[in-house]
Amino acid sequence: MTARVTATSIVDAIANDLRTRILEGELTSAAALTETDMAASYDVARPTAKAAIEKLVAEGLLVRGAHKSARVAELGPDSVRDIYQARAYLESEVLRRLALTRTVPEGAVQANLDIAAVAGGSALDVVEPDMRFHTSLIDAVGNERISRMYRSLVSEVRLCMVRVQSLNLLDTALIQAEHQRLLELIGEGDGPAAAELLDEHLARARERLAAAIGGEAGPEAHLPSSLHRG
């Protein structure tokens, strides 16, 4: 059966479809993705399939060696920590900048409301609004290059989020509550406190996911939220 996609760019359309299938768990590292098979599946020329595969290799969702088939990248503890550390560097500085002008992005506010609305549903329903919350904060700085840097991580960040939620590692109510407090701290102009809470927020997910995929959890995995201390 030929896969069907719709987009202005065939390469982008194939890459988008493959990305969705990876993030939804349909494609795993167990299956080799050859250019020949992808070309036949999507009814396109082999160079088109190759370009789509290379696009996802650049995003970190696929890996391939020289003259080898591509496979879905496997998240290991070290990779998870690298991804979350990169996020923390970018996002914590963004929160400090937003707090200087007490800029609370409407997109982030709405995304957090959407998280609250899906709290009783599937854990995976949280991924899209959670991702939107964080990208809204990034984009609110209004720096094109910072947004571009963050989007270079987006596919890997989303893959981590999918794994966290599919394994039920975090409580949705706590995610929403910590997001709300982040917005309040930005509005109060307290950038250092917002950055500290963000580090805690990301570290909990990072260490729980690292442990769930075979690593040893750091202490952050089990620390109670600062919202519940004192």
C-alpha positions as semicolon CSV with decimal commas, in nm:
position;residue;x (nm);y (nm);z (nm)
1;M;0,000;0,000;0,000
2;T;0,144;0,338;-0,100
3;A;0,170;0,595;0,180
4;R;-0,004;0,924;0,102
5;V;0,117;1,269;0,207
6;T;0,014;1,623;0,122
7;A;0,248;1,924;0,126
8;T;0,402;2,182;-0,103
9;S;0,739;2,007;-0,081
10;I;0,748;1,631;-0,136
11;V;1,066;1,600;0,070
12;D;0,908;1,792;0,359
13;A;0,588;1,592;0,328
14;I;0,770;1,260;0,352
15;A;0,986;1,387;0,638
16;N;0,676;1,510;0,823
17;D;0,503;1,176;0,784
18;L;0,810;0,981;0,896
19;R;0,856;1,217;1,192
20;T;0,498;1,160;1,303
21;R;0,535;0,783;1,274
22;I;0,855;0,796;1,481
23;L;0,708;1,015;1,752
24;E;0,396;0,801;1,774
25;G;0,609;0,489;1,813
26;E;0,506;0,326;1,484
27;L;0,867;0,325;1,363
28;T;1,135;0,199;1,600
29;S;1,506;0,129;1,591
30;A;1,427;-0,234;1,511
31;A;1,338;-0,148;1,151
32;A;1,588;-0,037;0,887
33;L;1,472;0,251;0,667
34;T;1,634;0,209;0,327
35;E;1,613;0,469;0,054
36;T;1,479;0,204;-0,183
37;D;1,201;0,096;0,052
38;M;1,104;0,456;0,135
39;A;1,098;0,549;-0,234
40;A;0,864;0,257;-0,304
41;S;0,647;0,326;0,000
42;Y;0,592;0,691;-0,091
43;D;0,604;0,639;-0,467
44;V;0,886;0,889;-0,521
45;A;1,232;0,884;-0,673
46;R;1,514;0,749;-0,459
47;P;1,694;1,088;-0,431
48;T;1,371;1,235;-0,288
49;A;1,348;0,960;-0,030
50;K;1,716;1,009;0,053
51;A;1,664;1,382;0,109
52;A;1,374;1,317;0,345
53;I;1,579;1,065;0,543
54;E;1,873;1,303;0,565
55;K;1,642;1,574;0,697
56;L;1,550;1,353;0,993
57;V;1,910;1,249;1,042
58;A;1,993;1,620;1,080
59;E;1,715;1,649;1,340
60;G;1,857;1,360;1,539
61;L;1,553;1,136;1,493
62;L;1,733;0,899;1,255
63;V;2,091;0,778;1,257
64;R;2,292;0,619;0,981
65;G;2,651;0,527;0,916
66;A;2,832;0,541;0,584
67;H;2,658;0,320;0,327
68;K;2,414;0,195;0,592
69;S;2,038;0,207;0,625
70;A;1,887;0,467;0,855
71;R;1,729;0,366;1,185
72;V;1,532;0,549;1,448
73;A;1,773;0,691;1,703
74;E;1,769;0,514;2,036
75;L;1,756;0,740;2,339
76;G;2,017;0,647;2,596
77;P;2,066;0,809;2,936
78;D;2,357;1,021;2,811
79;S;2,157;1,146;2,512
80;V;1,862;1,234;2,732
81;R;2,085;1,434;2,966
82;D;2,247;1,616;2,671
83;I;1,907;1,712;2,529
84;Y;1,773;1,837;2,861
85;Q;2,094;2,024;2,941
86;A;2,077;2,206;2,607
87;R;1,715;2,296;2,681
88;A;1,800;2,420;3,027
89;Y;2,073;2,653;2,899
90;L;1,844;2,814;2,644
91;E;1,520;2,821;2,840
92;S;1,658;2,946;3,171
93;E;1,817;3,247;3,005
94;V;1,495;3,315;2,816
95;L;1,300;3,319;3,142
96;R;1,545;3,570;3,291
97;R;1,505;3,793;2,985
98;L;1,127;3,774;2,990
99;A;1,121;3,853;3,362
100;L;1,321;4,172;3,304
101;T;1,024;4,316;3,115
102;R;0,762;4,105;3,296
103;T;0,653;3,966;2,960
104;V;0,409;3,677;3,008
105;P;0,342;3,529;2,661
106;E;-0,025;3,470;2,582
107;G;0,071;3,160;2,387
108;A;0,225;3,006;2,697
109;V;-0,077;3,099;2,908
110;Q;-0,312;2,932;2,659
111;A;-0,090;2,625;2,626
112;N;-0,098;2,575;3,002
113;L;-0,475;2,607;3,003
114;D;-0,480;2,338;2,735
115;I;-0,265;2,112;2,953
116;A;-0,515;2,153;3,236
117;A;-0,798;2,068;2,996
118;V;-0,642;1,733;2,897
119;A;-0,534;1,640;3,249
120;G;-0,793;1,364;3,271
121;G;-0,716;1,213;2,932
122;S;-0,428;1,020;2,784
123;A;-0,084;1,115;2,911
124;L;0,028;1,157;2,549
125;D;-0,230;1,434;2,503
126;V;-0,007;1,654;2,718
127;V;0,286;1,644;2,476
128;E;0,156;1,896;2,220
129;P;0,049;2,173;2,461
130;D;0,357;2,111;2,678
131;M;0,582;2,160;2,374
132;R;0,381;2,467;2,277
133;F;0,422;2,614;2,626
134;H;0,800;2,601;2,607
135;T;0,830;2,720;2,246
136;S;0,598;3,014;2,324
137;L;0,839;3,127;2,594
138;I;1,133;3,097;2,356
139;D;0,960;3,287;2,077
140;A;0,843;3,565;2,311
141;V;1,201;3,694;2,334
142;G;1,167;3,795;1,971
143;N;1,513;3,674;1,867
144;E;1,503;3,479;1,543
145;R;1,832;3,302;1,603
146;I;1,738;3,188;1,953
147;S;1,412;3,050;1,815
148;R;1,604;2,877;1,537
149;M;1,850;2,726;1,786
150;Y;1,566;2,592;1,997
151;R;1,386;2,448;1,698
152;S;1,698;2,253;1,606
153;L;1,628;2,059;1,928
154;V;1,252;2,033;1,893
155;S;1,230;1,686;1,740
156;E;1,456;1,535;2,006
157;V;1,278;1,729;2,281
158;R;0,942;1,603;2,159
159;L;1,076;1,247;2,142
160;C;1,184;1,276;2,507
161;M;0,841;1,414;2,600
162;V;0,667;1,128;2,424
163;R;0,878;0,877;2,615
164;V;0,818;1,053;2,947
165;Q;0,443;1,059;2,897
166;S;0,411;0,710;2,748
167;L;0,590;0,574;3,055
168;N;0,375;0,786;3,291
169;L;0,680;0,933;3,460
170;L;0,527;1,270;3,549
171;D;0,201;1,388;3,699
172;T;0,014;1,615;3,459
173;A;-0,123;1,827;3,743
174;L;0,231;1,898;3,864
175;I;0,347;1,990;3,514
176;Q;0,061;2,237;3,487
177;A;0,116;2,379;3,837
178;E;0,488;2,436;3,781
179;H;0,418;2,598;3,445
180;Q;0,169;2,829;3,614
181;R;0,424;2,925;3,877
182;L;0,683;2,994;3,607
183;L;0,441;3,238;3,443
184;E;0,373;3,403;3,779
185;L;0,745;3,446;3,851
186;I;0,798;3,601;3,508
187;G;0,510;3,841;3,577
188;E;0,663;3,928;3,914
189;G;0,996;4,003;3,748
190;D;1,180;3,731;3,941
191;G;1,400;3,581;3,672
192;P;1,640;3,392;3,903
193;A;1,352;3,215;4,081
194;A;1,191;3,129;3,747
195;A;1,519;2,985;3,617
196;E;1,565;2,783;3,936
197;L;1,215;2,636;3,911
198;L;1,270;2,557;3,543
199;D;1,590;2,369;3,625
200;E;1,398;2,164;3,883
201;H;1,111;2,108;3,639
202;L;1,340;1,978;3,362
203;A;1,573;1,785;3,592
204;R;1,288;1,575;3,732
205;A;1,184;1,465;3,383
206;R;1,546;1,417;3,275
207;E;1,647;1,191;3,560
208;R;1,327;0,987;3,563
209;L;1,355;0,924;3,190
210;A;1,726;0,843;3,214
211;A;1,647;0,584;3,480
212;A;1,354;0,440;3,284
213;I;1,575;0,366;2,983
214;G;1,852;0,193;3,172
215;G;2,050;0,463;3,350
216;E;2,082;0,547;3,715
217;A;1,853;0,822;3,836
218;G;2,009;1,132;3,986
219;P;1,868;1,277;4,311
220;E;1,652;1,522;4,116
221;A;1,424;1,236;4,014
222;H;1,279;1,202;4,361
223;L;1,298;1,550;4,508
224;P;0,955;1,693;4,595
225;S;0,851;1,997;4,399
226;S;0,948;2,327;4,556
227;L;0,579;2,415;4,523
228;H;0,515;2,165;4,801
229;R;0,806;2,255;5,028
230;G;0,798;2,487;5,325
